[in-house]
Amino acid sequence: MLTLWKFGGVTLNLNSIVLTPLDELTTFAGVRDNRDMDIGVFGVDTSTNFGEKFVNACVEVIKNTNADSYSRYKITRVITEVLQQLCYQRD
């Protein structure tokens, strides 16, 4: 996440296959459903307002995570929490 925060870019799970170019996408995530987002691919363009907000929010979630929880707090969970904050209104 820190590399994406500093430089932007795309990250893929090792079992992901890209069939079309990702060049036209800026900040995006490939998810299975909107409840518990299983992230297989996501990209961040830190030169955009949303991309910068997204990575800054992810870094804040990581910084505020209790050190005892690091092993259970996967990046998918961080991204899910941030996308829900930025994109969805939760009841």
PDB file of N, CA and C in Angstrom:
ATOM      1  N   MET A   1       0.824  -1.187   0.000  1.00  0.00           N
ATOM      2  CA  MET A   1       0.000   0.000   0.000  1.00  0.00           C
ATOM      3  C   MET A   1       0.870   1.254   0.000  1.00  0.00           C
ATOM      4  N   LEU A   2       1.989   1.210   0.686  1.00  0.00           N
ATOM      5  CA  LEU A   2       2.853   2.389   0.724  1.00  0.00           C
ATOM      6  C   LEU A   2       3.430   2.719  -0.648  1.00  0.00           C
ATOM      7  N   THR A   3       3.718   1.708  -1.446  1.00  0.00           N
ATOM      8  CA  THR A   3       4.210   1.954  -2.807  1.00  0.00           C
ATOM      9  C   THR A   3       3.134   2.629  -3.641  1.00  0.00           C
ATOM     10  N   LEU A   4       1.892   2.160  -3.514  1.00  0.00           N
ATOM     11  CA  LEU A   4       0.785   2.800  -4.235  1.00  0.00           C
ATOM     12  C   LEU A   4       0.549   4.214  -3.727  1.00  0.00           C
ATOM     13  N   TRP A   5       0.710   4.415  -2.427  1.00  0.00           N
ATOM     14  CA  TRP A   5       0.542   5.747  -1.847  1.00  0.00           C
ATOM     15  C   TRP A   5       1.568   6.721  -2.430  1.00  0.00           C
ATOM     16  N   LYS A   6       2.796   6.248  -2.587  1.00  0.00           N
ATOM     17  CA  LYS A   6       3.864   7.131  -3.072  1.00  0.00           C
ATOM     18  C   LYS A   6       3.854   7.314  -4.589  1.00  0.00           C
ATOM     19  N   PHE A   7       3.611   6.230  -5.333  1.00  0.00           N
ATOM     20  CA  PHE A   7       3.770   6.278  -6.782  1.00  0.00           C
ATOM     21  C   PHE A   7       2.486   6.067  -7.576  1.00  0.00           C
ATOM     22  N   GLY A   8       1.442   5.509  -6.939  1.00  0.00           N
ATOM     23  CA  GLY A   8       0.274   5.082  -7.707  1.00  0.00           C
ATOM     24  C   GLY A   8       0.607   3.781  -8.417  1.00  0.00           C
ATOM     25  N   GLY A   9      -0.339   3.239  -9.157  1.00  0.00           N
ATOM     26  CA  GLY A   9      -0.082   2.022  -9.924  1.00  0.00           C
ATOM     27  C   GLY A   9      -1.194   1.007  -9.778  1.00  0.00           C
ATOM     28  N   VAL A  10      -0.896  -0.217 -10.171  1.00  0.00           N
ATOM     29  CA  VAL A  10      -1.857  -1.317 -10.173  1.00  0.00           C
ATOM     30  C   VAL A  10      -1.264  -2.485  -9.405  1.00  0.00           C
ATOM     31  N   THR A  11      -2.113  -3.161  -8.639  1.00  0.00           N
ATOM     32  CA  THR A  11      -1.689  -4.386  -7.962  1.00  0.00           C
ATOM     33  C   THR A  11      -2.685  -5.492  -8.289  1.00  0.00           C
ATOM     34  N   LEU A  12      -2.172  -6.687  -8.477  1.00  0.00           N
ATOM     35  CA  LEU A  12      -2.985  -7.855  -8.831  1.00  0.00           C
ATOM     36  C   LEU A  12      -2.690  -8.993  -7.872  1.00  0.00           C
ATOM     37  N   ASN A  13      -3.704  -9.804  -7.588  1.00  0.00           N
ATOM     38  CA  ASN A  13      -3.439 -11.076  -6.913  1.00  0.00           C
ATOM     39  C   ASN A  13      -2.655 -11.954  -7.875  1.00  0.00           C
ATOM     40  N   LEU A  14      -1.906 -12.887  -7.348  1.00  0.00           N
ATOM     41  CA  LEU A  14      -1.112 -13.766  -8.213  1.00  0.00           C
ATOM     42  C   LEU A  14      -1.969 -14.620  -9.135  1.00  0.00           C
ATOM     43  N   ASN A  15      -3.206 -14.895  -8.754  1.00  0.00           N
ATOM     44  CA  ASN A  15      -4.062 -15.732  -9.584  1.00  0.00           C
ATOM     45  C   ASN A  15      -4.970 -14.914 -10.505  1.00  0.00           C
ATOM     46  N   SER A  16      -4.674 -13.636 -10.713  1.00  0.00           N
ATOM     47  CA  SER A  16      -5.462 -12.780 -11.604  1.00  0.00           C
ATOM     48  C   SER A  16      -4.919 -12.853 -13.024  1.00  0.00           C
ATOM     49  N   ILE A  17      -5.835 -12.778 -13.976  1.00  0.00           N
ATOM     50  CA  ILE A  17      -5.477 -12.747 -15.390  1.00  0.00           C
ATOM     51  C   ILE A  17      -6.104 -11.497 -15.993  1.00  0.00           C
ATOM     52  N   VAL A  18      -5.300 -10.688 -16.645  1.00  0.00           N
ATOM     53  CA  VAL A  18      -5.784  -9.466 -17.277  1.00  0.00           C
ATOM     54  C   VAL A  18      -5.928  -9.742 -18.767  1.00  0.00           C
ATOM     55  N   LEU A  19      -7.166  -9.580 -19.279  1.00  0.00           N
ATOM     56  CA  LEU A  19      -7.437  -9.871 -20.681  1.00  0.00           C
ATOM     57  C   LEU A  19      -7.489  -8.619 -21.554  1.00  0.00           C
ATOM     58  N   THR A  20      -7.660  -7.462 -20.932  1.00  0.00           N
ATOM     59  CA  THR A  20      -7.713  -6.207 -21.684  1.00  0.00           C
ATOM     60  C   THR A  20      -6.798  -5.186 -21.006  1.00  0.00           C
ATOM     61  N   PRO A  21      -6.332  -4.196 -21.751  1.00  0.00           N
ATOM     62  CA  PRO A  21      -5.453  -3.188 -21.160  1.00  0.00           C
ATOM     63  C   PRO A  21      -6.149  -2.411 -20.037  1.00  0.00           C
ATOM     64  N   LEU A  22      -5.379  -2.024 -19.040  1.00  0.00           N
ATOM     65  CA  LEU A  22      -5.897  -1.246 -17.921  1.00  0.00           C
ATOM     66  C   LEU A  22      -5.540   0.235 -18.052  1.00  0.00           C
ATOM     67  N   ASP A  23      -4.969   0.615 -19.189  1.00  0.00           N
ATOM     68  CA  ASP A  23      -4.448   1.969 -19.383  1.00  0.00           C
ATOM     69  C   ASP A  23      -5.467   3.074 -19.145  1.00  0.00           C
ATOM     70  N   GLU A  24      -6.716   2.869 -19.531  1.00  0.00           N
ATOM     71  CA  GLU A  24      -7.712   3.928 -19.432  1.00  0.00           C
ATOM     72  C   GLU A  24      -8.344   4.039 -18.040  1.00  0.00           C
ATOM     73  N   LEU A  25      -8.079   3.084 -17.184  1.00  0.00           N
ATOM     74  CA  LEU A  25      -8.625   3.119 -15.835  1.00  0.00           C
ATOM     75  C   LEU A  25      -7.705   3.931 -14.935  1.00  0.00           C
ATOM     76  N   THR A  26      -8.289   4.660 -13.997  1.00  0.00           N
ATOM     77  CA  THR A  26      -7.458   5.434 -13.075  1.00  0.00           C
ATOM     78  C   THR A  26      -7.487   4.782 -11.703  1.00  0.00           C
ATOM     79  N   THR A  27      -8.456   5.116 -10.879  1.00  0.00           N
ATOM     80  CA  THR A  27      -8.590   4.499  -9.566  1.00  0.00           C
ATOM     81  C   THR A  27      -9.754   3.518  -9.644  1.00  0.00           C
ATOM     82  N   PHE A  28      -9.472   2.231  -9.415  1.00  0.00           N
ATOM     83  CA  PHE A  28     -10.486   1.199  -9.620  1.00  0.00           C
ATOM     84  C   PHE A  28     -10.190  -0.004  -8.741  1.00  0.00           C
ATOM     85  N   ALA A  29     -11.204  -0.850  -8.588  1.00  0.00           N
ATOM     86  CA  ALA A  29     -11.035  -2.120  -7.882  1.00  0.00           C
ATOM     87  C   ALA A  29     -11.901  -3.165  -8.556  1.00  0.00           C
ATOM     88  N   GLY A  30     -11.374  -4.349  -8.704  1.00  0.00           N
ATOM     89  CA  GLY A  30     -12.149  -5.476  -9.192  1.00  0.00           C
ATOM     90  C   GLY A  30     -12.630  -6.271  -7.994  1.00  0.00           C
ATOM     91  N   VAL A  31     -13.953  -6.296  -7.764  1.00  0.00           N
ATOM     92  CA  VAL A  31     -14.506  -6.924  -6.562  1.00  0.00           C
ATOM     93  C   VAL A  31     -15.531  -7.979  -6.932  1.00  0.00           C
ATOM     94  N   ARG A  32     -15.738  -8.904  -6.009  1.00  0.00           N
ATOM     95  CA  ARG A  32     -16.724  -9.955  -6.219  1.00  0.00           C
ATOM     96  C   ARG A  32     -18.125  -9.481  -5.839  1.00  0.00           C
ATOM     97  N   ASP A  33     -18.272  -8.814  -4.701  1.00  0.00           N
ATOM     98  CA  ASP A  33     -19.557  -8.247  -4.295  1.00  0.00           C
ATOM     99  C   ASP A  33     -19.291  -7.033  -3.424  1.00  0.00           C
ATOM    100  N   ASN A  34     -20.336  -6.246  -3.120  1.00  0.00           N
ATOM    101  CA  ASN A  34     -20.116  -4.991  -2.387  1.00  0.00           C
ATOM    102  C   ASN A  34     -20.248  -5.133  -0.876  1.00  0.00           C
ATOM    103  N   ARG A  35     -20.456  -6.352  -0.386  1.00  0.00           N
ATOM    104  CA  ARG A  35     -20.564  -6.544   1.058  1.00  0.00           C
ATOM    105  C   ARG A  35     -19.197  -6.855   1.667  1.00  0.00           C
ATOM    106  N   ASP A  36     -18.542  -7.857   1.124  1.00  0.00           N
ATOM    107  CA  ASP A  36     -17.214  -8.223   1.597  1.00  0.00           C
ATOM    108  C   ASP A  36     -16.314  -8.287   0.373  1.00  0.00           C
ATOM    109  N   MET A  37     -15.754  -7.168   0.001  1.00  0.00           N
ATOM    110  CA  MET A  37     -15.043  -7.038  -1.261  1.00  0.00           C
ATOM    111  C   MET A  37     -13.797  -7.908  -1.281  1.00  0.00           C
ATOM    112  N   ASP A  38     -13.815  -8.892  -2.155  1.00  0.00           N
ATOM    113  CA  ASP A  38     -12.652  -9.738  -2.363  1.00  0.00           C
ATOM    114  C   ASP A  38     -11.879  -9.118  -3.520  1.00  0.00           C
ATOM    115  N   ILE A  39     -10.845  -8.372  -3.208  1.00  0.00           N
ATOM    116  CA  ILE A  39     -10.120  -7.588  -4.193  1.00  0.00           C
ATOM    117  C   ILE A  39      -9.121  -8.479  -4.927  1.00  0.00           C
ATOM    118  N   GLY A  40      -9.275  -8.605  -6.244  1.00  0.00           N
ATOM    119  CA  GLY A  40      -8.319  -9.337  -7.050  1.00  0.00           C
ATOM    120  C   GLY A  40      -7.372  -8.395  -7.772  1.00  0.00           C
ATOM    121  N   VAL A  41      -7.866  -7.208  -8.055  1.00  0.00           N
ATOM    122  CA  VAL A  41      -7.069  -6.204  -8.751  1.00  0.00           C
ATOM    123  C   VAL A  41      -7.550  -4.823  -8.308  1.00  0.00           C
ATOM    124  N   PHE A  42      -6.623  -3.928  -8.109  1.00  0.00           N
ATOM    125  CA  PHE A  42      -7.008  -2.542  -7.913  1.00  0.00           C
ATOM    126  C   PHE A  42      -5.882  -1.624  -8.341  1.00  0.00           C
ATOM    127  N   GLY A  43      -6.281  -0.434  -8.728  1.00  0.00           N
ATOM    128  CA  GLY A  43      -5.308   0.537  -9.192  1.00  0.00           C
ATOM    129  C   GLY A  43      -5.598   1.891  -8.582  1.00  0.00           C
ATOM    130  N   VAL A  44      -4.554   2.691  -8.481  1.00  0.00           N
ATOM    131  CA  VAL A  44      -4.674   4.013  -7.868  1.00  0.00           C
ATOM    132  C   VAL A  44      -3.887   5.018  -8.710  1.00  0.00           C
ATOM    133  N   ASP A  45      -4.556   6.089  -9.091  1.00  0.00           N
ATOM    134  CA  ASP A  45      -3.893   7.215  -9.737  1.00  0.00           C
ATOM    135  C   ASP A  45      -3.860   8.341  -8.718  1.00  0.00           C
ATOM    136  N   THR A  46      -2.720   8.534  -8.103  1.00  0.00           N
ATOM    137  CA  THR A  46      -2.612   9.508  -7.014  1.00  0.00           C
ATOM    138  C   THR A  46      -2.650  10.953  -7.508  1.00  0.00           C
ATOM    139  N   SER A  47      -2.666  11.151  -8.827  1.00  0.00           N
ATOM    140  CA  SER A  47      -2.780  12.519  -9.339  1.00  0.00           C
ATOM    141  C   SER A  47      -4.237  12.981  -9.392  1.00  0.00           C
ATOM    142  N   THR A  48      -5.184  12.060  -9.156  1.00  0.00           N
ATOM    143  CA  THR A  48      -6.603  12.437  -9.122  1.00  0.00           C
ATOM    144  C   THR A  48      -7.033  12.666  -7.679  1.00  0.00           C
ATOM    145  N   ASN A  49      -8.071  13.458  -7.514  1.00  0.00           N
ATOM    146  CA  ASN A  49      -8.580  13.768  -6.180  1.00  0.00           C
ATOM    147  C   ASN A  49      -9.037  12.496  -5.457  1.00  0.00           C
ATOM    148  N   PHE A  50      -9.822  11.658  -6.143  1.00  0.00           N
ATOM    149  CA  PHE A  50     -10.312  10.439  -5.505  1.00  0.00           C
ATOM    150  C   PHE A  50      -9.170   9.478  -5.191  1.00  0.00           C
ATOM    151  N   GLY A  51      -8.233   9.331  -6.123  1.00  0.00           N
ATOM    152  CA  GLY A  51      -7.096   8.432  -5.892  1.00  0.00           C
ATOM    153  C   GLY A  51      -6.287   8.843  -4.675  1.00  0.00           C
ATOM    154  N   GLU A  52      -6.050  10.144  -4.544  1.00  0.00           N
ATOM    155  CA  GLU A  52      -5.307  10.639  -3.383  1.00  0.00           C
ATOM    156  C   GLU A  52      -6.086  10.414  -2.092  1.00  0.00           C
ATOM    157  N   LYS A  53      -7.405  10.692  -2.108  1.00  0.00           N
ATOM    158  CA  LYS A  53      -8.237  10.443  -0.920  1.00  0.00           C
ATOM    159  C   LYS A  53      -8.227   8.961  -0.558  1.00  0.00           C
ATOM    160  N   PHE A  54      -8.329   8.112  -1.582  1.00  0.00           N
ATOM    161  CA  PHE A  54      -8.377   6.670  -1.377  1.00  0.00           C
ATOM    162  C   PHE A  54      -7.113   6.156  -0.685  1.00  0.00           C
ATOM    163  N   VAL A  55      -5.940   6.467  -1.238  1.00  0.00           N
ATOM    164  CA  VAL A  55      -4.712   5.933  -0.629  1.00  0.00           C
ATOM    165  C   VAL A  55      -4.448   6.562   0.733  1.00  0.00           C
ATOM    166  N   ASN A  56      -4.765   7.839   0.907  1.00  0.00           N
ATOM    167  CA  ASN A  56      -4.581   8.462   2.222  1.00  0.00           C
ATOM    168  C   ASN A  56      -5.476   7.802   3.266  1.00  0.00           C
ATOM    169  N   ALA A  57      -6.722   7.497   2.881  1.00  0.00           N
ATOM    170  CA  ALA A  57      -7.637   6.823   3.810  1.00  0.00           C
ATOM    171  C   ALA A  57      -7.144   5.417   4.139  1.00  0.00           C
ATOM    172  N   CYS A  58      -6.618   4.695   3.153  1.00  0.00           N
ATOM    173  CA  CYS A  58      -6.073   3.348   3.401  1.00  0.00           C
ATOM    174  C   CYS A  58      -4.904   3.408   4.370  1.00  0.00           C
ATOM    175  N   VAL A  59      -4.016   4.357   4.159  1.00  0.00           N
ATOM    176  CA  VAL A  59      -2.861   4.490   5.049  1.00  0.00           C
ATOM    177  C   VAL A  59      -3.318   4.831   6.465  1.00  0.00           C
ATOM    178  N   GLU A  60      -4.339   5.670   6.602  1.00  0.00           N
ATOM    179  CA  GLU A  60      -4.866   6.006   7.933  1.00  0.00           C
ATOM    180  C   GLU A  60      -5.446   4.780   8.624  1.00  0.00           C
ATOM    181  N   VAL A  61      -6.191   3.954   7.879  1.00  0.00           N
ATOM    182  CA  VAL A  61      -6.744   2.727   8.471  1.00  0.00           C
ATOM    183  C   VAL A  61      -5.607   1.834   8.961  1.00  0.00           C
ATOM    184  N   ILE A  62      -4.573   1.692   8.158  1.00  0.00           N
ATOM    185  CA  ILE A  62      -3.433   0.855   8.547  1.00  0.00           C
ATOM    186  C   ILE A  62      -2.738   1.429   9.774  1.00  0.00           C
ATOM    187  N   LYS A  63      -2.521   2.748   9.778  1.00  0.00           N
ATOM    188  CA  LYS A  63      -1.860   3.387  10.919  1.00  0.00           C
ATOM    189  C   LYS A  63      -2.664   3.240  12.207  1.00  0.00           C
ATOM    190  N   ASN A  64      -3.990   3.216  12.103  1.00  0.00           N
ATOM    191  CA  ASN A  64      -4.856   3.142  13.281  1.00  0.00           C
ATOM    192  C   ASN A  64      -5.188   1.716  13.697  1.00  0.00           C
ATOM    193  N   THR A  65      -4.621   0.737  13.004  1.00  0.00           N
ATOM    194  CA  THR A  65      -4.864  -0.661  13.343  1.00  0.00           C
ATOM    195  C   THR A  65      -3.949  -1.067  14.494  1.00  0.00           C
ATOM    196  N   ASN A  66      -4.525  -1.697  15.478  1.00  0.00           N
ATOM    197  CA  ASN A  66      -3.768  -2.195  16.618  1.00  0.00           C
ATOM    198  C   ASN A  66      -2.711  -3.190  16.131  1.00  0.00           C
ATOM    199  N   ALA A  67      -1.496  -3.061  16.617  1.00  0.00           N
ATOM    200  CA  ALA A  67      -0.391  -3.924  16.183  1.00  0.00           C
ATOM    201  C   ALA A  67      -0.699  -5.407  16.388  1.00  0.00           C
ATOM    202  N   ASP A  68      -1.503  -5.739  17.390  1.00  0.00           N
ATOM    203  CA  ASP A  68      -1.863  -7.137  17.622  1.00  0.00           C
ATOM    204  C   ASP A  68      -2.783  -7.682  16.536  1.00  0.00           C
ATOM    205  N   SER A  69      -3.428  -6.801  15.772  1.00  0.00           N
ATOM    206  CA  SER A  69      -4.384  -7.214  14.754  1.00  0.00           C
ATOM    207  C   SER A  69      -3.784  -7.293  13.352  1.00  0.00           C
ATOM    208  N   TYR A  70      -2.525  -6.911  13.163  1.00  0.00           N
ATOM    209  CA  TYR A  70      -1.941  -6.862  11.832  1.00  0.00           C
ATOM    210  C   TYR A  70      -2.056  -8.175  11.072  1.00  0.00           C
ATOM    211  N   SER A  71      -1.818  -9.280  11.729  1.00  0.00           N
ATOM    212  CA  SER A  71      -1.842 -10.565  11.029  1.00  0.00           C
ATOM    213  C   SER A  71      -3.242 -10.936  10.544  1.00  0.00           C
ATOM    214  N   ARG A  72      -4.276 -10.427  11.207  1.00  0.00           N
ATOM    215  CA  ARG A  72      -5.654 -10.726  10.796  1.00  0.00           C
ATOM    216  C   ARG A  72      -6.237  -9.649   9.896  1.00  0.00           C
ATOM    217  N   TYR A  73      -5.602  -8.500   9.777  1.00  0.00           N
ATOM    218  CA  TYR A  73      -6.153  -7.359   9.050  1.00  0.00           C
ATOM    219  C   TYR A  73      -5.533  -7.306   7.661  1.00  0.00           C
ATOM    220  N   LYS A  74      -6.151  -8.010   6.725  1.00  0.00           N
ATOM    221  CA  LYS A  74      -5.628  -8.116   5.372  1.00  0.00           C
ATOM    222  C   LYS A  74      -5.927  -6.849   4.581  1.00  0.00           C
ATOM    223  N   ILE A  75      -5.200  -6.657   3.506  1.00  0.00           N
ATOM    224  CA  ILE A  75      -5.373  -5.470   2.684  1.00  0.00           C
ATOM    225  C   ILE A  75      -6.784  -5.405   2.098  1.00  0.00           C
ATOM    226  N   THR A  76      -7.391  -6.571   1.843  1.00  0.00           N
ATOM    227  CA  THR A  76      -8.768  -6.588   1.349  1.00  0.00           C
ATOM    228  C   THR A  76      -9.702  -5.912   2.340  1.00  0.00           C
ATOM    229  N   ARG A  77      -9.467  -6.153   3.600  1.00  0.00           N
ATOM    230  CA  ARG A  77     -10.307  -5.540   4.639  1.00  0.00           C
ATOM    231  C   ARG A  77     -10.106  -4.028   4.699  1.00  0.00           C
ATOM    232  N   VAL A  78      -8.876  -3.585   4.521  1.00  0.00           N
ATOM    233  CA  VAL A  78      -8.579  -2.154   4.504  1.00  0.00           C
ATOM    234  C   VAL A  78      -9.303  -1.490   3.338  1.00  0.00           C
ATOM    235  N   ILE A  79      -9.179  -2.076   2.155  1.00  0.00           N
ATOM    236  CA  ILE A  79      -9.804  -1.506   0.957  1.00  0.00           C
ATOM    237  C   ILE A  79     -11.317  -1.506   1.084  1.00  0.00           C
ATOM    238  N   THR A  80     -11.888  -2.600   1.603  1.00  0.00           N
ATOM    239  CA  THR A  80     -13.338  -2.659   1.806  1.00  0.00           C
ATOM    240  C   THR A  80     -13.813  -1.537   2.714  1.00  0.00           C
ATOM    241  N   GLU A  81     -13.127  -1.345   3.823  1.00  0.00           N
ATOM    242  CA  GLU A  81     -13.509  -0.303   4.770  1.00  0.00           C
ATOM    243  C   GLU A  81     -13.434   1.085   4.128  1.00  0.00           C
ATOM    244  N   VAL A  82     -12.364   1.347   3.406  1.00  0.00           N
ATOM    245  CA  VAL A  82     -12.184   2.666   2.786  1.00  0.00           C
ATOM    246  C   VAL A  82     -13.200   2.896   1.679  1.00  0.00           C
ATOM    247  N   LEU A  83     -13.430   1.894   0.825  1.00  0.00           N
ATOM    248  CA  LEU A  83     -14.409   2.072  -0.248  1.00  0.00           C
ATOM    249  C   LEU A  83     -15.809   2.278   0.306  1.00  0.00           C
ATOM    250  N   GLN A  84     -16.139   1.593   1.389  1.00  0.00           N
ATOM    251  CA  GLN A  84     -17.442   1.815   2.014  1.00  0.00           C
ATOM    252  C   GLN A  84     -17.546   3.230   2.563  1.00  0.00           C
ATOM    253  N   GLN A  85     -16.474   3.750   3.126  1.00  0.00           N
ATOM    254  CA  GLN A  85     -16.477   5.124   3.633  1.00  0.00           C
ATOM    255  C   GLN A  85     -16.642   6.131   2.495  1.00  0.00           C
ATOM    256  N   LEU A  86     -15.924   5.908   1.396  1.00  0.00           N
ATOM    257  CA  LEU A  86     -15.898   6.888   0.315  1.00  0.00           C
ATOM    258  C   LEU A  86     -17.050   6.750  -0.681  1.00  0.00           C
ATOM    259  N   CYS A  87     -17.578   5.546  -0.853  1.00  0.00           N
ATOM    260  CA  CYS A  87     -18.535   5.302  -1.938  1.00  0.00           C
ATOM    261  C   CYS A  87     -19.940   4.928  -1.500  1.00  0.00           C
ATOM    262  N   TYR A  88     -20.095   4.374  -0.334  1.00  0.00           N
ATOM    263  CA  TYR A  88     -21.394   3.862   0.091  1.00  0.00           C
ATOM    264  C   TYR A  88     -21.857   4.557   1.356  1.00  0.00           C
ATOM    265  N   GLN A  89     -23.138   4.754   1.432  1.00  0.00           N
ATOM    266  CA  GLN A  89     -23.715   5.250   2.680  1.00  0.00           C
ATOM    267  C   GLN A  89     -24.160   4.032   3.468  1.00  0.00           C
ATOM    268  N   ARG A  90     -23.608   3.861   4.673  1.00  0.00           N
ATOM    269  CA  ARG A  90     -23.960   2.709   5.507  1.00  0.00           C
ATOM    270  C   ARG A  90     -24.997   3.129   6.520  1.00  0.00           C
ATOM    271  N   ASP A  91     -25.952   2.237   6.778  1.00  0.00           N
ATOM    272  CA  ASP A  91     -26.992   2.496   7.787  1.00  0.00           C
ATOM    273  C   ASP A  91     -26.541   2.022   9.135  1.00  0.00           C
TER     274      ASP A  91
END
